[in-house]
Coordinates of C-alpha atoms in Angstrom, one line a residue:
X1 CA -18.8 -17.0 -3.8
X2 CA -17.3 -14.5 -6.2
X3 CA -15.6 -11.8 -4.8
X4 CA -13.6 -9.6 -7.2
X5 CA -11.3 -6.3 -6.3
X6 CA -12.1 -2.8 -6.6
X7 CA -15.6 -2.6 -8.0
X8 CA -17.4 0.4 -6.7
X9 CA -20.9 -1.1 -5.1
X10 CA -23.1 1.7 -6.4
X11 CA -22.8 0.2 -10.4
X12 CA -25.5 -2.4 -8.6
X13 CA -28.1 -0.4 -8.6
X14 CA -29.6 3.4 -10.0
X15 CA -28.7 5.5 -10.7
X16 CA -25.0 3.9 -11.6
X17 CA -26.4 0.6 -12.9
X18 CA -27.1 3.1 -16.0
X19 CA -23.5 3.0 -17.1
X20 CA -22.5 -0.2 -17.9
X21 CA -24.5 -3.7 -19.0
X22 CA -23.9 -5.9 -15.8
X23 CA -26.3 -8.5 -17.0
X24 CA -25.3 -11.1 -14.6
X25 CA -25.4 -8.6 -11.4
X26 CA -28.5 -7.7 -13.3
X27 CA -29.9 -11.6 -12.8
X28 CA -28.7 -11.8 -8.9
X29 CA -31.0 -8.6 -8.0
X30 CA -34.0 -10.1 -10.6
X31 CA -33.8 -13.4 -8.4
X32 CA -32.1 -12.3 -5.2
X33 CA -31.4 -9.5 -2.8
X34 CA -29.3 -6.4 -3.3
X35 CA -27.6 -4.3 -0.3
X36 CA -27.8 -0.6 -0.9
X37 CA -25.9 0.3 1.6
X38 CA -23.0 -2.4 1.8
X39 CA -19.3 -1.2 3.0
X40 CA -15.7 -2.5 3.4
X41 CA -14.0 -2.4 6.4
X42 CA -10.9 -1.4 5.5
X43 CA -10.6 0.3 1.8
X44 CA -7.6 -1.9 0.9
X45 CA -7.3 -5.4 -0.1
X46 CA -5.5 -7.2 2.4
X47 CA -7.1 -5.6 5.3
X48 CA -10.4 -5.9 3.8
X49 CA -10.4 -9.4 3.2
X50 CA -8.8 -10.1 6.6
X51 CA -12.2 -8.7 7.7
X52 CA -14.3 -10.8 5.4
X53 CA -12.3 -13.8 6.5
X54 CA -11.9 -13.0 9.9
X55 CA -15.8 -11.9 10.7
X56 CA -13.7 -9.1 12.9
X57 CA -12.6 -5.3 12.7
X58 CA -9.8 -4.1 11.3
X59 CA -8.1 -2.9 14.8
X60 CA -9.3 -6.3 16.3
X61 CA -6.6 -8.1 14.0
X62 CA -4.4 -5.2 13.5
X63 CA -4.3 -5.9 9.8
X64 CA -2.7 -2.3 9.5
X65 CA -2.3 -2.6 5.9
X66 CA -1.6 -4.6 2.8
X67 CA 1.8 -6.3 4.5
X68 CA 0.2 -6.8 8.0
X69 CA -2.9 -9.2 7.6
X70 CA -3.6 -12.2 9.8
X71 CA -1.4 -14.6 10.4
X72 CA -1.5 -18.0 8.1
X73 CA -2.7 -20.4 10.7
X74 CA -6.4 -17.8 11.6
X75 CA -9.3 -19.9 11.7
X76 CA -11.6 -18.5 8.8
X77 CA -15.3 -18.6 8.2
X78 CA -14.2 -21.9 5.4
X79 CA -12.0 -23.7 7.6
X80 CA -15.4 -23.8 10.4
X81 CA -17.2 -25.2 7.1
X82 CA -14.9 -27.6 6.4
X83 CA -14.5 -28.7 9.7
X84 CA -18.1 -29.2 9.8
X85 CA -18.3 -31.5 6.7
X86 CA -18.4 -29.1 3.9
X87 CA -16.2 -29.7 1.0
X88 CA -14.3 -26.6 0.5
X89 CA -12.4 -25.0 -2.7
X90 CA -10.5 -22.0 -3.4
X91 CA -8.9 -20.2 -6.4
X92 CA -7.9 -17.1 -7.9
X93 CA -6.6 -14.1 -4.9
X94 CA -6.9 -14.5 -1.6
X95 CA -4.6 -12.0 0.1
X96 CA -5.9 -11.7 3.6
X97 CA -2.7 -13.4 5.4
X98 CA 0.6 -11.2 6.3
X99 CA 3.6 -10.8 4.3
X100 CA 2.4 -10.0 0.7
X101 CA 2.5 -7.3 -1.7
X102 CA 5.4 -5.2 -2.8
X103 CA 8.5 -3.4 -0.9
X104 CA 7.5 0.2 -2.2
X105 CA 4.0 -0.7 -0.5
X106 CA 5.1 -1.7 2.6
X107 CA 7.2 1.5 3.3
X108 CA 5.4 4.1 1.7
X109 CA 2.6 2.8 4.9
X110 CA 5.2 3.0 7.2
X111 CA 6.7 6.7 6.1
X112 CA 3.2 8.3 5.9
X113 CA 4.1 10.3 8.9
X114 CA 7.0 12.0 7.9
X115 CA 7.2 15.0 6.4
X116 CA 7.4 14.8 3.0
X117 CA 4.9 14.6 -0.3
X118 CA 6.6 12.2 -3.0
X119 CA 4.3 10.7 -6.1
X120 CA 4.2 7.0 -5.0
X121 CA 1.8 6.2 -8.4
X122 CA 2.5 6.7 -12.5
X123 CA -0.1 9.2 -13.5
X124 CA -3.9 7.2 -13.9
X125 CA -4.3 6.4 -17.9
X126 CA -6.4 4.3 -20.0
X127 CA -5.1 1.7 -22.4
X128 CA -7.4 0.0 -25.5
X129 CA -6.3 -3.8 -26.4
X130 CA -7.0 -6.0 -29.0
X131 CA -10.5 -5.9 -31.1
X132 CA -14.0 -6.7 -31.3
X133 CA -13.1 -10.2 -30.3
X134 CA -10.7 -10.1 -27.7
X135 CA -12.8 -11.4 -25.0
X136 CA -10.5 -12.2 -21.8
X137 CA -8.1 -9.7 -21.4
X138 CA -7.2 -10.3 -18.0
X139 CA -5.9 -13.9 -18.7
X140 CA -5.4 -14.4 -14.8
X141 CA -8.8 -14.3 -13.7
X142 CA -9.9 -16.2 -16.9
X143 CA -7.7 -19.1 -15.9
X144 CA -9.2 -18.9 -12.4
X145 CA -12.7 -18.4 -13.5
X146 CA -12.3 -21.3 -16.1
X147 CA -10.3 -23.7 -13.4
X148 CA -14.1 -22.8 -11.0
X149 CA -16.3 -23.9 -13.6
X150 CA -14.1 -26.6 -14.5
X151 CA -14.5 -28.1 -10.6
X152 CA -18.5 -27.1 -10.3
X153 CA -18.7 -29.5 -13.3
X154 CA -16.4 -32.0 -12.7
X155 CA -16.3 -32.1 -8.7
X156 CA -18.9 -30.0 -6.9
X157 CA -21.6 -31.8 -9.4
X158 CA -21.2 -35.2 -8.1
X159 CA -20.4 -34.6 -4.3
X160 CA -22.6 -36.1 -1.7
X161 CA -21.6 -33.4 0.8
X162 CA -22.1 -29.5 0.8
X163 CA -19.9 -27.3 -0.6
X164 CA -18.2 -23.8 -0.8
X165 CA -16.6 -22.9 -3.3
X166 CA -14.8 -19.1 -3.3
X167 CA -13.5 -17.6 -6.1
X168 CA -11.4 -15.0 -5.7
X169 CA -11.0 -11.9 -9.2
X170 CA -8.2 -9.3 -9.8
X171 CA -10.2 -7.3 -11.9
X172 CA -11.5 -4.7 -11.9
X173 CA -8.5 -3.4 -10.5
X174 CA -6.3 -1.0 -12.4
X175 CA -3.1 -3.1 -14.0
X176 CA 0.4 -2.5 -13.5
X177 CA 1.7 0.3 -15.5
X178 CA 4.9 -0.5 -17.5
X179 CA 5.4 3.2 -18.9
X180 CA 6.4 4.2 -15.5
X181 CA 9.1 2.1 -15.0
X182 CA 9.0 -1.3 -12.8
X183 CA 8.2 0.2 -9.2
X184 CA 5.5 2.3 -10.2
X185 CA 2.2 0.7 -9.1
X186 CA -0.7 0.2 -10.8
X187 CA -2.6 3.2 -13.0
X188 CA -3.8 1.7 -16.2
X189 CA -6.7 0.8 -16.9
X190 CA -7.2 -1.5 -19.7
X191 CA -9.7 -3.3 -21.7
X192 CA -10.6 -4.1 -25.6
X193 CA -13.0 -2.8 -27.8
X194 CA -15.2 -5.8 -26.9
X195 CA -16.3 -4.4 -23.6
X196 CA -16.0 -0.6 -24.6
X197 CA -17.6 -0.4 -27.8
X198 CA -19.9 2.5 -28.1
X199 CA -22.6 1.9 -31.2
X200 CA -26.5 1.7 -29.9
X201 CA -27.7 -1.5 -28.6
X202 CA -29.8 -3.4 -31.2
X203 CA -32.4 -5.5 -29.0
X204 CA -33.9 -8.7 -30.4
X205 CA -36.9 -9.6 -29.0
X206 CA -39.3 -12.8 -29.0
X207 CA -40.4 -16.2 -27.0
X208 CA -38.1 -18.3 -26.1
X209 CA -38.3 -21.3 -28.9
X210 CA -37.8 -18.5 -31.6
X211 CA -34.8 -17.3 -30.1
X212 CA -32.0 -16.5 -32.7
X213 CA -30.2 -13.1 -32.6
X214 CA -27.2 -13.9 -34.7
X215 CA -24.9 -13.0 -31.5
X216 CA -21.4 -14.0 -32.5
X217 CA -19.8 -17.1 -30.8
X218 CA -17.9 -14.8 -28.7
X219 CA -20.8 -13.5 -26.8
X220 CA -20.7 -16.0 -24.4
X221 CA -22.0 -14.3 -21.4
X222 CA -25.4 -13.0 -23.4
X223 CA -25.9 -16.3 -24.7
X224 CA -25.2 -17.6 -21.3
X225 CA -28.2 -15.6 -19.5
X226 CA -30.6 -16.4 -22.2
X227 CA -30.5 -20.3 -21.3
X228 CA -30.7 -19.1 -17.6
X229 CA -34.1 -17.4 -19.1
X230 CA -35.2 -20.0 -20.6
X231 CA -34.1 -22.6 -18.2
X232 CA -36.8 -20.1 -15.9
X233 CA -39.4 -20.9 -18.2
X234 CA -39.2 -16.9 -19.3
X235 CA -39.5 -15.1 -22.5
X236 CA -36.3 -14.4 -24.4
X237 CA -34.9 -10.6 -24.2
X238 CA -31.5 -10.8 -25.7
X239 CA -29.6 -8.5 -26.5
X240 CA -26.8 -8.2 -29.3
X241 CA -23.7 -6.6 -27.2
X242 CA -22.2 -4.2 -29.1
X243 CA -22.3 -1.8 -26.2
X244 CA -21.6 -2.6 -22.7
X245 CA -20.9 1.2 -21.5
X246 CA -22.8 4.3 -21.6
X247 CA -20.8 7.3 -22.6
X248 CA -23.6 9.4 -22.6
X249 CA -24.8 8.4 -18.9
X250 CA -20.5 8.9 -17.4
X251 CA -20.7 11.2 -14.5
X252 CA -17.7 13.9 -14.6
X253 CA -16.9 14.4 -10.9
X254 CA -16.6 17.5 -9.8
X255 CA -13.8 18.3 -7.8
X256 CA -12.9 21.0 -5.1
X257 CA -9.6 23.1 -6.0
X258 CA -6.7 21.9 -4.6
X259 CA -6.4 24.7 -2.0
X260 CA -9.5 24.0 -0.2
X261 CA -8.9 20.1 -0.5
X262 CA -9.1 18.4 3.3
X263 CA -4.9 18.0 4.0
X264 CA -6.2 14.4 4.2
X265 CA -7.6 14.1 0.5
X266 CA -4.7 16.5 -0.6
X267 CA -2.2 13.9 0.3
X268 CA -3.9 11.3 -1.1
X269 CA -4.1 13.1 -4.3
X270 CA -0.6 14.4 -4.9
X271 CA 1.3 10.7 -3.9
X272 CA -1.5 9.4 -6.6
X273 CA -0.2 11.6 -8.9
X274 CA -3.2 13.1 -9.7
X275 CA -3.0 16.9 -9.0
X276 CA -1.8 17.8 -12.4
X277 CA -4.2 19.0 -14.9
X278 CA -6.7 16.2 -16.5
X279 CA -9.5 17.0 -19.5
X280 CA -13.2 16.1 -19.2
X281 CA -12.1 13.9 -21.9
X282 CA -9.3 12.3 -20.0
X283 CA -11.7 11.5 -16.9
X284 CA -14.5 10.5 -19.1
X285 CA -12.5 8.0 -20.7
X286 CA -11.0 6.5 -17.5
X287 CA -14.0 6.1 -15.8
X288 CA -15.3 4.7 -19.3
X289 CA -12.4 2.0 -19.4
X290 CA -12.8 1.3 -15.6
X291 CA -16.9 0.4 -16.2
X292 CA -15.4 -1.9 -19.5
X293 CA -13.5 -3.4 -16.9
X294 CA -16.2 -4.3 -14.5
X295 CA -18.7 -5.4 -17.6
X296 CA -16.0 -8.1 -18.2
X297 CA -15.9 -8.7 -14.0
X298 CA -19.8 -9.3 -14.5
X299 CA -19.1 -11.9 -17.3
X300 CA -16.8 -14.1 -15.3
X301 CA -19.5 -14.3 -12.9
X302 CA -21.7 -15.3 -15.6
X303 CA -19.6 -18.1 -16.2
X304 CA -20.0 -19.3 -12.3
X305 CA -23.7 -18.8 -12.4
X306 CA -23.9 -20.9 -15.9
X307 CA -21.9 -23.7 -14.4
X308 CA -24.3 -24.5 -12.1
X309 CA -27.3 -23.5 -14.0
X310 CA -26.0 -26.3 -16.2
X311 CA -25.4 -28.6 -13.4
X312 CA -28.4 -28.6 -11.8
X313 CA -26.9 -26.8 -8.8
X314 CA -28.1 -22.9 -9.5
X315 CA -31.8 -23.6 -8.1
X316 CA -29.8 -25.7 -4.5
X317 CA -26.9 -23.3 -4.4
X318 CA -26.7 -19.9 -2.1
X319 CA -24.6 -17.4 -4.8
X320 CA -22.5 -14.4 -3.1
X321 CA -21.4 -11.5 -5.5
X322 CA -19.1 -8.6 -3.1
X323 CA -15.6 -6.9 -3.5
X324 CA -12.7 -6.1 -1.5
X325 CA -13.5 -2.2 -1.8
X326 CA -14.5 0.1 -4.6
X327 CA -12.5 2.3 -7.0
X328 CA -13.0 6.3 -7.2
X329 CA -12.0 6.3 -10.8
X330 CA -11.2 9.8 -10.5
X331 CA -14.1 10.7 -8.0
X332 CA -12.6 13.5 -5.4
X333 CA -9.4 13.9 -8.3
X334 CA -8.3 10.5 -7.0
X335 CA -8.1 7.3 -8.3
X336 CA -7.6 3.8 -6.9
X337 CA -8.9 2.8 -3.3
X338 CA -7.8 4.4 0.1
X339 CA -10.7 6.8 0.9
X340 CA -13.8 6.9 2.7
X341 CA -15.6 8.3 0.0
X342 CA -18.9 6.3 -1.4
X343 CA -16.4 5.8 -4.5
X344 CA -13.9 3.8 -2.7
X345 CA -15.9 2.1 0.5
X346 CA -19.2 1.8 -1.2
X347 CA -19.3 -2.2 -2.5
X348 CA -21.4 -4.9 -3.7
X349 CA -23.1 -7.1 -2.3
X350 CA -25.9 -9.2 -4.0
X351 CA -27.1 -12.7 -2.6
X352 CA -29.5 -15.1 -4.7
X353 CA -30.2 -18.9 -3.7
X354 CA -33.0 -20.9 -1.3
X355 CA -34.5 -19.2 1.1
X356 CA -33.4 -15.7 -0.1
X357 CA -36.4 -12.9 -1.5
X358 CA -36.1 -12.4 -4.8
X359 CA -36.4 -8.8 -6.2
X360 CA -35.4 -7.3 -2.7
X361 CA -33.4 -4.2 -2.2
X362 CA -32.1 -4.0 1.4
X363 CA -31.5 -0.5 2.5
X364 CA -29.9 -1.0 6.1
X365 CA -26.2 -0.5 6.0
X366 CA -24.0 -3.7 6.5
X367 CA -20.4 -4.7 6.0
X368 CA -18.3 -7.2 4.6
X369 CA -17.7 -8.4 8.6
X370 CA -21.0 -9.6 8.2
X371 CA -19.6 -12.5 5.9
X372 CA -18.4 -14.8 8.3
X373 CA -21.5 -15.0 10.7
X374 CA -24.0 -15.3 7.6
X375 CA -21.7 -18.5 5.8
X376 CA -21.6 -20.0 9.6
X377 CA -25.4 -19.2 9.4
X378 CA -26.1 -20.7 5.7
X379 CA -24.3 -23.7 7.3
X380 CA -26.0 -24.4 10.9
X381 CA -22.8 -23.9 12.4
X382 CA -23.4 -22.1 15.4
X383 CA -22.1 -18.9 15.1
X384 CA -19.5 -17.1 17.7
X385 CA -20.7 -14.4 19.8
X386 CA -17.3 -12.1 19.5
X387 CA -17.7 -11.5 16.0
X388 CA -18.1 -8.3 14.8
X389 CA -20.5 -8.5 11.9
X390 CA -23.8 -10.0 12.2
X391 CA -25.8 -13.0 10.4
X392 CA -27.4 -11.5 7.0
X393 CA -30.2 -14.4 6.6
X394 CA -32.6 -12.4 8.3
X395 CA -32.3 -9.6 6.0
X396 CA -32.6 -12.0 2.7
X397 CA -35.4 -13.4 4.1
X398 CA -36.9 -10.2 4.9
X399 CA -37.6 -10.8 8.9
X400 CA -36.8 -8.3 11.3
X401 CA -33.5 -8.9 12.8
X402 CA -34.4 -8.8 16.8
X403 CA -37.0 -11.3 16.0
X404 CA -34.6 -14.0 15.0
X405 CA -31.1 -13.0 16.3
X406 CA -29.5 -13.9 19.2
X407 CA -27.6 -11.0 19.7
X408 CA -30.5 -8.6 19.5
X409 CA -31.1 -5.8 16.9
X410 CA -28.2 -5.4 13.9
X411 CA -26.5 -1.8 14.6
X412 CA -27.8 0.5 12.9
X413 CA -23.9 1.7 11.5
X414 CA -21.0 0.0 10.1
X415 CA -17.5 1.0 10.7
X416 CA -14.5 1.4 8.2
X417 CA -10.6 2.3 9.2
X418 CA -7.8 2.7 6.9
X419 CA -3.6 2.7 8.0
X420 CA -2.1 2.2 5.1
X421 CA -0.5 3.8 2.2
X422 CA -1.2 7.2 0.2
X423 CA -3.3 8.5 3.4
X424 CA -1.0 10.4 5.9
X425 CA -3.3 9.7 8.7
X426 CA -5.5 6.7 10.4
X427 CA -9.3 7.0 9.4
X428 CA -12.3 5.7 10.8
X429 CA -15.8 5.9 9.2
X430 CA -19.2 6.0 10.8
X431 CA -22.4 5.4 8.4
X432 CA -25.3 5.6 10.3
X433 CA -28.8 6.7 8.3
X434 CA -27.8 9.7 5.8
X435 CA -24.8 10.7 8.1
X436 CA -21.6 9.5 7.2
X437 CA -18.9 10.6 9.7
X438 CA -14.8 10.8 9.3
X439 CA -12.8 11.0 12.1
X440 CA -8.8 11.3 12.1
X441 CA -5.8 10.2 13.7
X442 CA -6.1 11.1 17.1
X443 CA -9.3 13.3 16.9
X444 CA -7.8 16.7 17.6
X445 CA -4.6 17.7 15.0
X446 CA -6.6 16.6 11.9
X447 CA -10.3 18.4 11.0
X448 CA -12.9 15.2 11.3
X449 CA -15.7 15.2 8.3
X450 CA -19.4 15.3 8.0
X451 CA -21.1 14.2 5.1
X452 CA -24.7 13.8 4.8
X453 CA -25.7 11.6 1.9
X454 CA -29.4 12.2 1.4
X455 CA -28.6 15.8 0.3
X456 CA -24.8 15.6 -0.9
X457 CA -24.9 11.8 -2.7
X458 CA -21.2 13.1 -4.1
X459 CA -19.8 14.4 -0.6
X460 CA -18.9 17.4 -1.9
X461 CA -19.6 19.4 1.3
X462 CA -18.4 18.8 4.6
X463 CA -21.2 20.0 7.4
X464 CA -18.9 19.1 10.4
X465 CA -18.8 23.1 11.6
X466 CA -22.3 23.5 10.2
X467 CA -23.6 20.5 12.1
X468 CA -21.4 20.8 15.8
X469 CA -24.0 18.9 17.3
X470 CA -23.9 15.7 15.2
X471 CA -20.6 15.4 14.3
X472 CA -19.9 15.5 18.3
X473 CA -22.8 12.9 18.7
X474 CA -21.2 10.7 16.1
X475 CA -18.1 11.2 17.3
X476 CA -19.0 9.9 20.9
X477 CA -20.6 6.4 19.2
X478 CA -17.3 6.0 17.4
X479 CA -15.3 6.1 20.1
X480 CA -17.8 3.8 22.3
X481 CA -16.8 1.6 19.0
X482 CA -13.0 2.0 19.1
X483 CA -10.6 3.5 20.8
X484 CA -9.6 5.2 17.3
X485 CA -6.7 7.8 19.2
X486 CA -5.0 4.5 20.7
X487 CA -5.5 2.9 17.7
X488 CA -3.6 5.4 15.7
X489 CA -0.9 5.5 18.0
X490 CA -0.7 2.0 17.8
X491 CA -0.3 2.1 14.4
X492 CA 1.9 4.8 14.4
X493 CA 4.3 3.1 17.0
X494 CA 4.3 0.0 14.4
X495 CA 5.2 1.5 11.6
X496 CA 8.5 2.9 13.1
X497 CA 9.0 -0.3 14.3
X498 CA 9.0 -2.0 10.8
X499 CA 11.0 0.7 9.1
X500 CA 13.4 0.7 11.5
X501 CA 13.8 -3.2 11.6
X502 CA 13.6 -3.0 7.3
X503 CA 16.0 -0.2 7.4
X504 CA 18.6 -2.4 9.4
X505 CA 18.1 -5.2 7.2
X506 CA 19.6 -3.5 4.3
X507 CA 23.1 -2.3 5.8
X508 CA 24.8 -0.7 3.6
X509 CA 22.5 -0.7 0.7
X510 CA 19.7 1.4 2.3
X511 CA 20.2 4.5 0.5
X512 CA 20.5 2.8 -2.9
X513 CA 17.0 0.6 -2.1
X514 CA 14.8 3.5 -0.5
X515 CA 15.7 6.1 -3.3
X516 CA 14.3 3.3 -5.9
X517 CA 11.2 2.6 -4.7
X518 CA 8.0 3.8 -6.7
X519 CA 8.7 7.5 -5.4
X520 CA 12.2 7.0 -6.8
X521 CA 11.2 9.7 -9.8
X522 CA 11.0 12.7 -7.0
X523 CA 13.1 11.2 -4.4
X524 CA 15.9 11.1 -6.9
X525 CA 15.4 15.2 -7.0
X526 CA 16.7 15.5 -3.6
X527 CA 17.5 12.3 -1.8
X528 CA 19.6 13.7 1.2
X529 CA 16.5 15.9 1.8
X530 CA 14.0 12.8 2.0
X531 CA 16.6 11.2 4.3
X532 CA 16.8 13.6 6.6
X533 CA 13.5 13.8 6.6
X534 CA 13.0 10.2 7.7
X535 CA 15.8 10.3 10.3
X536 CA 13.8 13.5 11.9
X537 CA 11.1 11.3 12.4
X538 CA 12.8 8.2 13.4
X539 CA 14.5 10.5 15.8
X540 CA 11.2 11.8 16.7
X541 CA 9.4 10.0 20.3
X542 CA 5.5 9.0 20.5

């Protein structure tokens, strides 16, 4: 199961598939299913995977945000498996357990209700390495990716027992910016001329047993899906990859002006440092550099599926493709995660293996909660009845869900929250048929939004006032969800909790440490006024 960070689910499928070469994503949907609809349940990492891990909502395990997760000892979907026999393996990130991630992260979540606006990110930029041959640029995941293969081959292929192995990829999350000084966060996005390069395709067609393209040894992964072709008894269609992203098919976003920006999105734009003026040029080429990003994403996968394709385990193996959220890439004049938007909450999901339709595209809307019941499922463990996802199988095998489930009929909506960083408020989304449904804090001092997705695919119009009806509809099945105005002062109440515990940790050094966080470039301006500030709302009650 690879599961990789920040890849936005609609590149899966059209119209975004048309913007990048995912070949491997490409072979899952030819000989598995696809979700169109698949959503995180919290659009950070540590929350989100606490979800995937957990099988529960994010205000079930308080996994408030990427510091507060679960705790180490939480039974997990893999520790079921390998309590039930399964040889289990892990690698690469994890991060779904409490106390990770850095300082500045940790109290810019638990300041996000005081009253002031500080840049908490370097400004978003793009950043060319190497050349034509510089394949792995993110050398982490490589390792991890290689060390995978390296068990498949050596350990999974000779095992008398099932296994499950997860896999888990940094990319194609922005990288740590250095220009910005050391507590700045992450807001380049960087890849070679390998995965970027912008010449025509030149396709090379014929059968199989006359296949020779002259690809270069360094095309692995297109070398890599022909002998999955071939090994399929199909005719060759390879492709020499000079070009792996579409310049001509990159959507510029369009963006409302900053004064009729929801407060919400305002906030989350200024501490991203993106409310400064950007060129076309500037956004193509991010978005450009982020889809590089995820063609090299799609070629460490390759390199799981080929491991098994070469160890006889592809055609005996159930393969799992999903991220921890998506990545706006300058969608809504943001960048990063942290939104509800389809940018940042919208995520893959693709399934292949026995017993799963090939060529299927599953419209009804699911959610990475839906993980732990469908490994338990895959497994014939039997399957706890608090979870809050629900068993995929009968959606890869193309049954009706009330005819095989237990628990009756799969919801017809999913549910994401988010109480963490850059976002001033708790949020909680609804997706239920073309209505996608945003509700704030405590429901009342913060405008909720309507978005409906048949007719506004870039959410560009909020129908909340138009559409009193449904959003008051919507807003009645959320709250028989969650309590979300308990939650958020729950939340609230925790995060002056932890400040004020942080805050008497340091003693003496508290001014010096809190003015040189990743804000430290504004806070420096005036840092008697952003005390203040914070000892107004410490002073502050619920």
């Amino acid at each position: 199961m690879p599961s990789v960070t920040a890849q936005d689910g609609r590149l899966t499928f059209y119209p975004g598939n048309q913007t990048v070469d995912l070949p491997f994503i490409n072979f899952m949907k030819r000989y598995g299913t696809v979700f169109l609809n698949a959503y995180t349940n919290s659009p950070i990492c540590c929350p989100s995977r606490a979800a995937m891990w957990s099988g529960l909502f994010t205000h079930l395990t308080e996994s408030w945000n990427n510091f507060k997760g679960l705790d180490p000892d939480y039974v997990t979907w893999m520790d079921l498996m390998e309590k039930h026999g399964y040889r289990t393996q892990k690698y690469g990130k994890l991060d779904y357990t409490s106390g990770h991630h850095s300082v500045s992260n940790r109290v810019e979540a638990w300041t996000r209700d005081v009253d002031f606006l500080l840049r908490q990110e370097g400004r978003p930029m793009v950043n060319l390495t190497g050349d034509r041959k510089h394949v792995r640029v993110m050398e982490a995941d490589w390792r991890n990716t290689d060390k995978a293969v390296n068990w498949i081959k050596e350990e999974a292929v000779n095992l008398t027992q099932p296994f499950v192995l997860y896999l888990g990829l940094n990319l194609p999350h922005p990288y740590p910016s250095p220009y910005a000084g050391e507590n700045f966060g992450s807001s380049t996005f960087l890849t070679s001329p390998y995965w970027l390069e912008k010449e025509p395709v030149l396709p090379c067609l014929g059968p199989a047993q006359e296949w020779s393209c002259g690809c270069s040894p360094g095309e692995r992964a297109a070398q890599a899906l022909e002998l999955l072709w071939r090994n399929l008894g199909l005719s060759s269609v390879c492709q020499r990859r000079f070009s792996e992203v579409n310049y001509e098919a990159i959507k510029i976003p369009k963006w409302s002006s900053l004064s009729l920006m929801h407060p919400v999105d305002y906030y989350s734009s200024y501490t991203k440092n993106c409310t400064g003026k950007f060129t076309k040029q500037e956004v193509r080429n991010i978005r450009a550099f982020y889809y590089a990003m995820c063609a090299e994403t799609d070629a460490m996968l390759g390199e799981i599926i080929s491991a098994l394709r070469d160890t006889g385990l592809l055609k005996k193996t159930v393969v799992i493709f999903t991220a921890d959220h998506g990545e706006l890439a300058m969608e809504h004049r943001q960048f990063y995660k942290m939104s509800m938007y389809e940018g940042s909450s919208h995520v893959p999901l693709l399934v292949m293996g026995p017993g799963v339709k090939a060529q299927q595209q599953v419209p009804d809307v699911v959610s990475l909660v839906d993980i732990y019941p469908t490994m338990l499922d895959i497994a014939r463990i039997p399957v706890p009845q608090n979870l809050s996802g629900y068993s995929l199988i009968p959606l890869l095998r193309g049954k009706a869900e009330n005819e095989v489930s237990p628990r009756g009929p799969r919801p017809s909506w999913v549910l994401s929250e988010f109480h963490g960083c850059n976002v001033n408020s708790s949020m909680y989304m609804l997706r239920t048929g073309k209505w996608k449904y945003i509700a704030y804090s405590d429901g009342r001092s913060v405008l909720p939004q309507l978005f409906d997705l048949t007719a506004d695919p870039d959410e560009l119009t909020n129908v909340a006032i138009k559409f009193p009806l449904i959003a008051h509809s919507l807003d009645k099945l959320l709250r028989s969800i969650v309590n979300y105005p308990k939650v958020s002062s729950s939340v609230q109440q925790y995060n002056k909790r932890q400040f004020i515990s942080w805050k008497q940790s340091l003693g003496q050094n508290y001014s010096n440490v809190i003015a040189n966080l990743r804000w430290h470039q504004d806070w420096l301006k005036e840092p008697k006024k952003y005390e203040n500030a914070i000892d107004k709302w410490l002073s502050q009650s619920q």
